[in-house]
Short mmCIF file of C-alpha atoms in Angstrom, two decimals:
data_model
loop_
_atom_site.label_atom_id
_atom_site.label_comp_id
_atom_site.label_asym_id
_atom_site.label_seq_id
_atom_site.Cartn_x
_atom_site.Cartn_y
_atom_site.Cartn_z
CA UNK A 1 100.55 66.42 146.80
CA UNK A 2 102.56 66.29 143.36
CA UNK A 3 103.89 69.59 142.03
CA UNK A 4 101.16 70.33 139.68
CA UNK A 5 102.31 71.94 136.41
CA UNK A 6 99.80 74.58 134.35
CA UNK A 7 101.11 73.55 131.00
CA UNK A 8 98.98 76.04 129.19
CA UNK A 9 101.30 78.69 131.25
CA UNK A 10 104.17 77.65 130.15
CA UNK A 11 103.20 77.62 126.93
CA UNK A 12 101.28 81.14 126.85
CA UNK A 13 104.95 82.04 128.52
CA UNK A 14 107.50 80.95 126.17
CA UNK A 15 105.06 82.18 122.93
CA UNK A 16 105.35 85.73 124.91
CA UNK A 17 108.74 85.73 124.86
CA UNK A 18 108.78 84.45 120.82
CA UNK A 19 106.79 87.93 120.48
CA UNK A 20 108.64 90.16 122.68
CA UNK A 21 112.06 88.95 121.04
CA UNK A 22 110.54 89.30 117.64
CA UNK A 23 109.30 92.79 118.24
CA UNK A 24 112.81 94.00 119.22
CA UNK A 25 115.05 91.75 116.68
CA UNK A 26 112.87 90.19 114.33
CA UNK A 27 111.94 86.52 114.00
CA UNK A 28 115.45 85.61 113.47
CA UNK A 29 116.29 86.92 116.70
CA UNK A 30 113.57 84.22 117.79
CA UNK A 31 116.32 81.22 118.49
CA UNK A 32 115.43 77.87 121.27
CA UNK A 33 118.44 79.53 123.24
CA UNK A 34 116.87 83.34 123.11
CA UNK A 35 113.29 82.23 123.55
CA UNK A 36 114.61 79.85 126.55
CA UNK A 37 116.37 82.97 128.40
CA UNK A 38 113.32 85.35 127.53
CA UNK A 39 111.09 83.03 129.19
CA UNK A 40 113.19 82.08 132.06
CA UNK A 41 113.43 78.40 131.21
CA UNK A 42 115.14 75.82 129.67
CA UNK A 43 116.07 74.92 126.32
CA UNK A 44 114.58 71.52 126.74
CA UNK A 45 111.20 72.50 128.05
CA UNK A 46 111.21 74.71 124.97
CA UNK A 47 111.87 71.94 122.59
CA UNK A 48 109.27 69.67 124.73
CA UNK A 49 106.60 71.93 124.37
CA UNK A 50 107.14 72.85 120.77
CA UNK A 51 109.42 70.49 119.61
CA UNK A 52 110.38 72.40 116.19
CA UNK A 53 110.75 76.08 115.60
CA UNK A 54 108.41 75.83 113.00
CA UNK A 55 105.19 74.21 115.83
CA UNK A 56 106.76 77.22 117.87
CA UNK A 57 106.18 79.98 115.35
CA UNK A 58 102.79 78.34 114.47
CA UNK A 59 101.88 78.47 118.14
CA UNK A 60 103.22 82.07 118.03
CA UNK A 61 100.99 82.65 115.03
CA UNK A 62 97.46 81.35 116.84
CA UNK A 63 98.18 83.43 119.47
CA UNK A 64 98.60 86.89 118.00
CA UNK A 65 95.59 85.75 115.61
CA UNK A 66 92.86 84.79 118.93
CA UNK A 67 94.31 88.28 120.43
CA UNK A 68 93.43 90.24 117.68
CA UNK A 69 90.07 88.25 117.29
CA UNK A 70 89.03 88.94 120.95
CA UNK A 71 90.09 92.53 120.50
CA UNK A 72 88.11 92.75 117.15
CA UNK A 73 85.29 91.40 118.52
CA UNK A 74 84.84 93.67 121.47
CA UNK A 75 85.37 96.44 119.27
CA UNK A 76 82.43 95.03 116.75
CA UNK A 77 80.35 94.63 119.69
CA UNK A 78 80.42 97.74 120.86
CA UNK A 79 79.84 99.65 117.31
CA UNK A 80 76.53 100.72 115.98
CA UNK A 81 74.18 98.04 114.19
CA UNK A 82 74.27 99.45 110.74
CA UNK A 83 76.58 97.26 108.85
CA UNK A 84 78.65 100.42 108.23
CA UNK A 85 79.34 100.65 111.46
CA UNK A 86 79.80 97.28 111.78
CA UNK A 87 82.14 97.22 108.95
CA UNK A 88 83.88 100.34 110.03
CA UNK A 89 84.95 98.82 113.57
CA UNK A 90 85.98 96.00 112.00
CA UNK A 91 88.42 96.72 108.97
CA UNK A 92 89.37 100.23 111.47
CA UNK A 93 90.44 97.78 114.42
CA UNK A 94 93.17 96.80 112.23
CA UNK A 95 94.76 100.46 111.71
CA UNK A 96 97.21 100.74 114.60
CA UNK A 97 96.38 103.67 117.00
CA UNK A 98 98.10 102.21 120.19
CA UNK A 99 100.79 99.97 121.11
CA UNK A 100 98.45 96.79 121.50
CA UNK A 101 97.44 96.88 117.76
CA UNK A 102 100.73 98.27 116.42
CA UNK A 103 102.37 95.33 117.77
CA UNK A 104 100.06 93.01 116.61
CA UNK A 105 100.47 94.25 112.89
CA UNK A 106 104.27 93.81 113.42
CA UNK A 107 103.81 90.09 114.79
CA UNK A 108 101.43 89.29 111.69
CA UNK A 109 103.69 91.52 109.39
CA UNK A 110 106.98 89.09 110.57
CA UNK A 111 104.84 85.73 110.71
CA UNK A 112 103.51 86.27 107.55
CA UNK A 113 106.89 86.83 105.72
CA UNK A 114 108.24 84.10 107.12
CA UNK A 115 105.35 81.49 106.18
CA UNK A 116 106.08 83.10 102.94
CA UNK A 117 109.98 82.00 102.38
CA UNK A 118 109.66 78.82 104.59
CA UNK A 119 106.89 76.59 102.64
CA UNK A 120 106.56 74.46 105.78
CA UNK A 121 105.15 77.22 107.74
CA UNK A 122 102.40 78.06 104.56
CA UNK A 123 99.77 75.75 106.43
CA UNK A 124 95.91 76.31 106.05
CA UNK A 125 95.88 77.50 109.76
CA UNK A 126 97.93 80.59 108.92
CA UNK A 127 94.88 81.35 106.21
CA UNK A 128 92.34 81.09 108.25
CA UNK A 129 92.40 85.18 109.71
CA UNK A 130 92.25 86.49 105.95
CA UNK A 131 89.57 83.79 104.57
CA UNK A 132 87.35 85.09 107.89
CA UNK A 133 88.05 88.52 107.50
CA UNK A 134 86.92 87.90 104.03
CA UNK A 135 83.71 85.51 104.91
CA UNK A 136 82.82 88.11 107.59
CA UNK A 137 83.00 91.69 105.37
CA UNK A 138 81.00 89.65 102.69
CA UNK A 139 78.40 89.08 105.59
CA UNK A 140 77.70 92.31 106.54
CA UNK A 141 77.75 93.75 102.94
CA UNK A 142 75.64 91.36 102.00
CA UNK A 143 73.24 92.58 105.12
CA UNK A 144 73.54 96.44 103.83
CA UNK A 145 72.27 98.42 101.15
CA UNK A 146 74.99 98.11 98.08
CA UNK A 147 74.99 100.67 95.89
CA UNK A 148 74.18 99.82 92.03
CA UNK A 149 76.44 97.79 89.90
CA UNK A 150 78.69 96.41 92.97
CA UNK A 151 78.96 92.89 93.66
CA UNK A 152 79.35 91.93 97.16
CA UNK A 153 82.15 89.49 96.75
CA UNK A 154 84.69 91.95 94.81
CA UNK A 155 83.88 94.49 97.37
CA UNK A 156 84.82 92.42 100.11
CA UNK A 157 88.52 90.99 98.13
CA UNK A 158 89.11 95.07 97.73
CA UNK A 159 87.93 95.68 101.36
CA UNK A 160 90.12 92.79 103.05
CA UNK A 161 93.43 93.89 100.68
CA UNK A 162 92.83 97.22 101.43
CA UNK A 163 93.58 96.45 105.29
CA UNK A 164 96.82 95.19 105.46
CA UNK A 165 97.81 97.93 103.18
CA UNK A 166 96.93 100.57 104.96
CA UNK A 167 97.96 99.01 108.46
CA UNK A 168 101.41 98.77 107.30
CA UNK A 169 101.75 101.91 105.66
CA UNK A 170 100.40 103.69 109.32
CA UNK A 171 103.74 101.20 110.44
CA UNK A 172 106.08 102.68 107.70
CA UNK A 173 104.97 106.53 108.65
CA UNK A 174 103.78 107.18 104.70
CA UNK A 175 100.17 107.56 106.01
CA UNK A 176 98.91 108.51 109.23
CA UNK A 177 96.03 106.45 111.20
CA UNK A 178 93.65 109.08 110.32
CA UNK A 179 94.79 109.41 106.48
CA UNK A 180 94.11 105.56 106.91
CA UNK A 181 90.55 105.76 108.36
CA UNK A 182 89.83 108.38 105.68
CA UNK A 183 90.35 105.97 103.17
CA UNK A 184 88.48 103.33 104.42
CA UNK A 185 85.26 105.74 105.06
CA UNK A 186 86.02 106.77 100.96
CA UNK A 187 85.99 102.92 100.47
CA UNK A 188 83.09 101.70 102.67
CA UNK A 189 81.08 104.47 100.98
CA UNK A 190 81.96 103.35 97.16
CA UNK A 191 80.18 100.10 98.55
CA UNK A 192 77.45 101.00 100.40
CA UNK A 193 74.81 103.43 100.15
CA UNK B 1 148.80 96.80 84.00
CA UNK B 2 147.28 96.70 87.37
CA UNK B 3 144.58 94.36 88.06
CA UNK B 4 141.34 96.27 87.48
CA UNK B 5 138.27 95.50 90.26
CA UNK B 6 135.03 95.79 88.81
CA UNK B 7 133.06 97.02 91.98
CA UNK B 8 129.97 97.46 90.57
CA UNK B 9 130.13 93.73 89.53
CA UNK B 10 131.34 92.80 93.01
CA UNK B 11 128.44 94.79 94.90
CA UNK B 12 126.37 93.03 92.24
CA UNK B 13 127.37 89.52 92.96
CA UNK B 14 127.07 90.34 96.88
CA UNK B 15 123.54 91.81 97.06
CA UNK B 16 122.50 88.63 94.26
CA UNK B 17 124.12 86.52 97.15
CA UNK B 18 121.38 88.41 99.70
CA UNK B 19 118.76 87.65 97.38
CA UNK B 20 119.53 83.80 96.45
CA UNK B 21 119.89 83.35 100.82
CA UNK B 22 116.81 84.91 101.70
CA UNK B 23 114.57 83.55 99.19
CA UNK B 24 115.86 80.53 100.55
CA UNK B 25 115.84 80.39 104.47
CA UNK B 26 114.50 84.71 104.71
CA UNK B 27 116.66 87.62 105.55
CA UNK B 28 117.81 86.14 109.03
CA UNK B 29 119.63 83.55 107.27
CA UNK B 30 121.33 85.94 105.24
CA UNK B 31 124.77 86.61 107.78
CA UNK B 32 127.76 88.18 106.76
CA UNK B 33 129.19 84.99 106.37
CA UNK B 34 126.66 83.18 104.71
CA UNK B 35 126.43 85.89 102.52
CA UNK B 36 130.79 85.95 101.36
CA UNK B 37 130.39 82.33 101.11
CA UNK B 38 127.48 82.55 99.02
CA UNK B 39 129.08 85.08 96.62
CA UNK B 40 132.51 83.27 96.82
CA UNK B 41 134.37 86.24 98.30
CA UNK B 42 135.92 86.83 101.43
CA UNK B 43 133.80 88.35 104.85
CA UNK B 44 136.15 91.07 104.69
CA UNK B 45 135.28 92.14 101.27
CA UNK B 46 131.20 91.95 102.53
CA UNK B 47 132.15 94.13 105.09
CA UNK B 48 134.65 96.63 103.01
CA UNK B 49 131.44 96.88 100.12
CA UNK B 50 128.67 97.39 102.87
CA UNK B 51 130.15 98.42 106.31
CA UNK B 52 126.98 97.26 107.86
CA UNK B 53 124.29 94.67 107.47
CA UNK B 54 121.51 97.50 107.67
CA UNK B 55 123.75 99.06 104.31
CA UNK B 56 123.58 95.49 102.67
CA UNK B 57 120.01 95.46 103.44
CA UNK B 58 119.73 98.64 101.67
CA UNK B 59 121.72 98.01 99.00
CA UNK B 60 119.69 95.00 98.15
CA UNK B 61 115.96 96.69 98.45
CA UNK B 62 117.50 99.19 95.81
CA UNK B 63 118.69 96.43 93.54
CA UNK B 64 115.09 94.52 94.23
CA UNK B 65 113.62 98.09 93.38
CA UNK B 66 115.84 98.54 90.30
CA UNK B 67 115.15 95.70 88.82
CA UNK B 68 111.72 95.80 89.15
CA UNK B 69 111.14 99.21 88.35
CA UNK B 70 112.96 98.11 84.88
CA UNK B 71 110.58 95.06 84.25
CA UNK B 72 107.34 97.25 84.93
CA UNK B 73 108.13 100.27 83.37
CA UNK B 74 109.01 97.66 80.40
CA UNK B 75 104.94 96.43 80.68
CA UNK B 76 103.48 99.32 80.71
CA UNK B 77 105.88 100.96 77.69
CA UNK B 78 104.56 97.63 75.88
CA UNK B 79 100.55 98.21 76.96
CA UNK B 80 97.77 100.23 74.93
CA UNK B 81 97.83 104.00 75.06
CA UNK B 82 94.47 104.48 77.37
CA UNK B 83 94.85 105.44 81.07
CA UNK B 84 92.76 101.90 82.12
CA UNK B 85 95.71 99.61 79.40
CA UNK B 86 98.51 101.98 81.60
CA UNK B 87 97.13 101.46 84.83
CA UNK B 88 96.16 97.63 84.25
CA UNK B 89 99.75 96.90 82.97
CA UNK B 90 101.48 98.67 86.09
CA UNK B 91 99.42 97.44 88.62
CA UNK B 92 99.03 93.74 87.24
CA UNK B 93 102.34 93.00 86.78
CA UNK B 94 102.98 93.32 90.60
CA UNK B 95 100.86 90.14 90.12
CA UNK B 96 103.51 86.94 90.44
CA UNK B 97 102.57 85.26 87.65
CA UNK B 98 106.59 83.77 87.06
CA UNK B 99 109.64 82.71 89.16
CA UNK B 100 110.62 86.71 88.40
CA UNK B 101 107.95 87.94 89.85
CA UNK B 102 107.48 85.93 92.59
CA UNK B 103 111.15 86.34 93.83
CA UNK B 104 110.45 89.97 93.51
CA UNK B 105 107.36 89.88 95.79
CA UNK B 106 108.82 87.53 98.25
CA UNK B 107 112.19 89.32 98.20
CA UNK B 108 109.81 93.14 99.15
CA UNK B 109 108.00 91.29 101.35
CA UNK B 110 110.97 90.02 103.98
CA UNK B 111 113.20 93.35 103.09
CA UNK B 112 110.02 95.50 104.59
CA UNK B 113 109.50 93.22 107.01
CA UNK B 114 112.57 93.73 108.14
CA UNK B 115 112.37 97.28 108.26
CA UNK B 116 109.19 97.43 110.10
CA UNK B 117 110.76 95.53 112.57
CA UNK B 118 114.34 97.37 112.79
CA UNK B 119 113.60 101.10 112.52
CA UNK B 120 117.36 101.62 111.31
CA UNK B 121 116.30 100.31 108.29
CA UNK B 122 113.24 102.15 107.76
CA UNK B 123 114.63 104.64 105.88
CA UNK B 124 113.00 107.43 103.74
CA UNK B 125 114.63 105.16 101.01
CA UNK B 126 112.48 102.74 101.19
CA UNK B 127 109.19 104.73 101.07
CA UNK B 128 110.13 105.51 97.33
CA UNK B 129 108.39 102.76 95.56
CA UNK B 130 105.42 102.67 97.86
CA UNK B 131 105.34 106.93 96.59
CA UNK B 132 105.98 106.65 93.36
CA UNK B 133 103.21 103.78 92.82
CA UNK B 134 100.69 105.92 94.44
CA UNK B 135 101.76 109.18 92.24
CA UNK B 136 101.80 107.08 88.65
CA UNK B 137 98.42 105.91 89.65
CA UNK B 138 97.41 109.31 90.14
CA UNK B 139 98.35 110.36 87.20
CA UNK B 140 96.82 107.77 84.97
CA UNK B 141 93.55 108.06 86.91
CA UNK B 142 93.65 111.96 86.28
CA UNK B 143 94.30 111.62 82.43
CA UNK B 144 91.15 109.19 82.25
CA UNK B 145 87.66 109.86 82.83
CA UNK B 146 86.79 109.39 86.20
CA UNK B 147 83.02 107.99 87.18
CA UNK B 148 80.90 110.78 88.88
CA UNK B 149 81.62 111.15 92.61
CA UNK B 150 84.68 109.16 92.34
CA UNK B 151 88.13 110.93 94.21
CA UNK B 152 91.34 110.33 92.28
CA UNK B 153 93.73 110.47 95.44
CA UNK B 154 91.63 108.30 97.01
CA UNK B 155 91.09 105.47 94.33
CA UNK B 156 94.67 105.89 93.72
CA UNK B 157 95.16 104.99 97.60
CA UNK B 158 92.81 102.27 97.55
CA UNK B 159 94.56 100.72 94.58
CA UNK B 160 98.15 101.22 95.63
CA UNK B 161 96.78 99.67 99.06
CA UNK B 162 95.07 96.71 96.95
CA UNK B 163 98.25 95.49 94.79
CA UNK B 164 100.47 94.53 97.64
CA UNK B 165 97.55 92.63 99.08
CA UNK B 166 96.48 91.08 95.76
CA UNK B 167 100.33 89.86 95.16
CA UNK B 168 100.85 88.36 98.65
CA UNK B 169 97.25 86.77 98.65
CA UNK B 170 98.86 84.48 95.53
CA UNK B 171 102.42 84.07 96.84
CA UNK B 172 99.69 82.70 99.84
CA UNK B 173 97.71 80.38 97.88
CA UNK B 174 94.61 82.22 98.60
CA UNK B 175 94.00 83.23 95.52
CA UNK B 176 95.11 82.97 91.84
CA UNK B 177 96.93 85.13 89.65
CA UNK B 178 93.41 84.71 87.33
CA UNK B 179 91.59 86.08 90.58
CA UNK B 180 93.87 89.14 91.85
CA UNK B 181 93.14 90.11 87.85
CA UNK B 182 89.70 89.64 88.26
CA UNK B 183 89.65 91.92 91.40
CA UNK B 184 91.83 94.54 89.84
CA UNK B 185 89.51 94.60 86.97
CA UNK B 186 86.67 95.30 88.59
CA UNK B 187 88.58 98.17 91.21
CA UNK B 188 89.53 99.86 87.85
CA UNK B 189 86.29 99.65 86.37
CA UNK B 190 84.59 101.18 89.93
CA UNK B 191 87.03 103.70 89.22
CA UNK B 192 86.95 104.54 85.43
CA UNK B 193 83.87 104.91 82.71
#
């Protein structure tokens, strides 16, 4: 029998070692010749499953984003049914308490920046995490009991930019994870009766 | 007469260099060398200024800081006297509307980035801004009147939290600058009668 090759292994492999490089160094650190050597392989099977740095980091970026989904979505699962709860697991999934999330926020944090200066890595794909998180807070608002004079949609822009805030400022050490939760309790409660 | 050196100037014309490189190709593109050529002076002279790249990091998110501070404080000198004119013309002109701006946000965005990701650089330095945001909001919330069961601190938190978010979601594409405004309007009204 042929040598059969699990090409979705040596894929999942080599975007590992883009985000253990880029934890320790950055994405700059994030070279064909580093990834190559993090991953055990070859330059060329690097460039002949990715081809350019930028499918690479894009690759990179749908991974960290379906990780964080599949952790979200346990965590939503597993919440209470009020959608205060439900919005409480949600947007407090995103606060880093342990390594798993922390590093997450760090991979987004780098990936984002660098979609930012390199126009070629700005595609639609990299928007869809915030236009979800923003389609799915507007959802469960919309399910709960607003309080008078708020408007769903507004809630939901101040919700979904108050996230990555406060995520990166638990990162930075100006607020701690709890500081951060308080906040968003203070903020789902302005909302929601 | 000796030659006089203008080191101020030269610093200047170094950390510019930083700035035109990464908003260009982001801070991993911005080497030592790169950087002399890009100012027109030798590497030796990068490295006699700045010793290391983690000081010429930190030399340029002062500058960025500078020269921002300088262009808001500007705004807000030119707004109306009430604490909502103060606190619209701060926060909002986070808000890249211009090539200024933008640069600014972009040029924050990979500099913090880059400190997330290299804990050298994370210095108590470059908490200041994110402080002294969250303190001028404070204090503009405090001198206006504040809706009934509403928390200053934590408004103030959810605001500073919102602006970053707000700016990045238009450097994005994901929203406009008309939209951010919109948002930020109605997160000062929540907050102020």
């Amino acid at each position: 029998m042929p040598k059969r090759v699990d090409h979705a292994l040596r894929r999942r492999q080599i975007v590992d070692a883009v985000c253990r490089i880029t934890l320790k160094g950055g994405l700059a650190a994030a070279t064909f010749r580093e990834v190559a050597a993090e991953a055990g392989v070859s330059v060329r099977l690097v460039q002949y499953y990715f081809g350019t740095k930028d499918q690479l980091l894009l690759s990179t970026h749908q991974h960290v984003a379906e990780r964080a989904t599949k952790r979200i979505t346990e965590r939503v699962a597993d919440a209470g049914h009020t959608p205060r709860d439900a919005l409480r697991a949600l947007l407090g999934s995103f606060i880093p308490t342990d390594d798993d999330s922390r590093e997450t926020m760090l991979l987004f944090a780098a990936l984002h920046t660098a979609a930012l200066v390199d126009p070629s890595l700005a595609r639609d794909e990299s928007l869809a995490v915030p236009r979800s998180l923003h389609a799915a807070i507007t959802r469960h608002l919309r399910r709960g009991k607003l309080r008078r004079g708020t408007d769903p949609d507004m809630e939901a822009a101040i919700l979904a930019g108050l996230i990555p805030s406060l995520a990166q400022a638990v990162l930075d050490g100006l607020q701690t994870a709890d500081e951060a939760h308080q906040i968003l309790d203070y903020a789902l409660d302005r909302a929601l009766t």
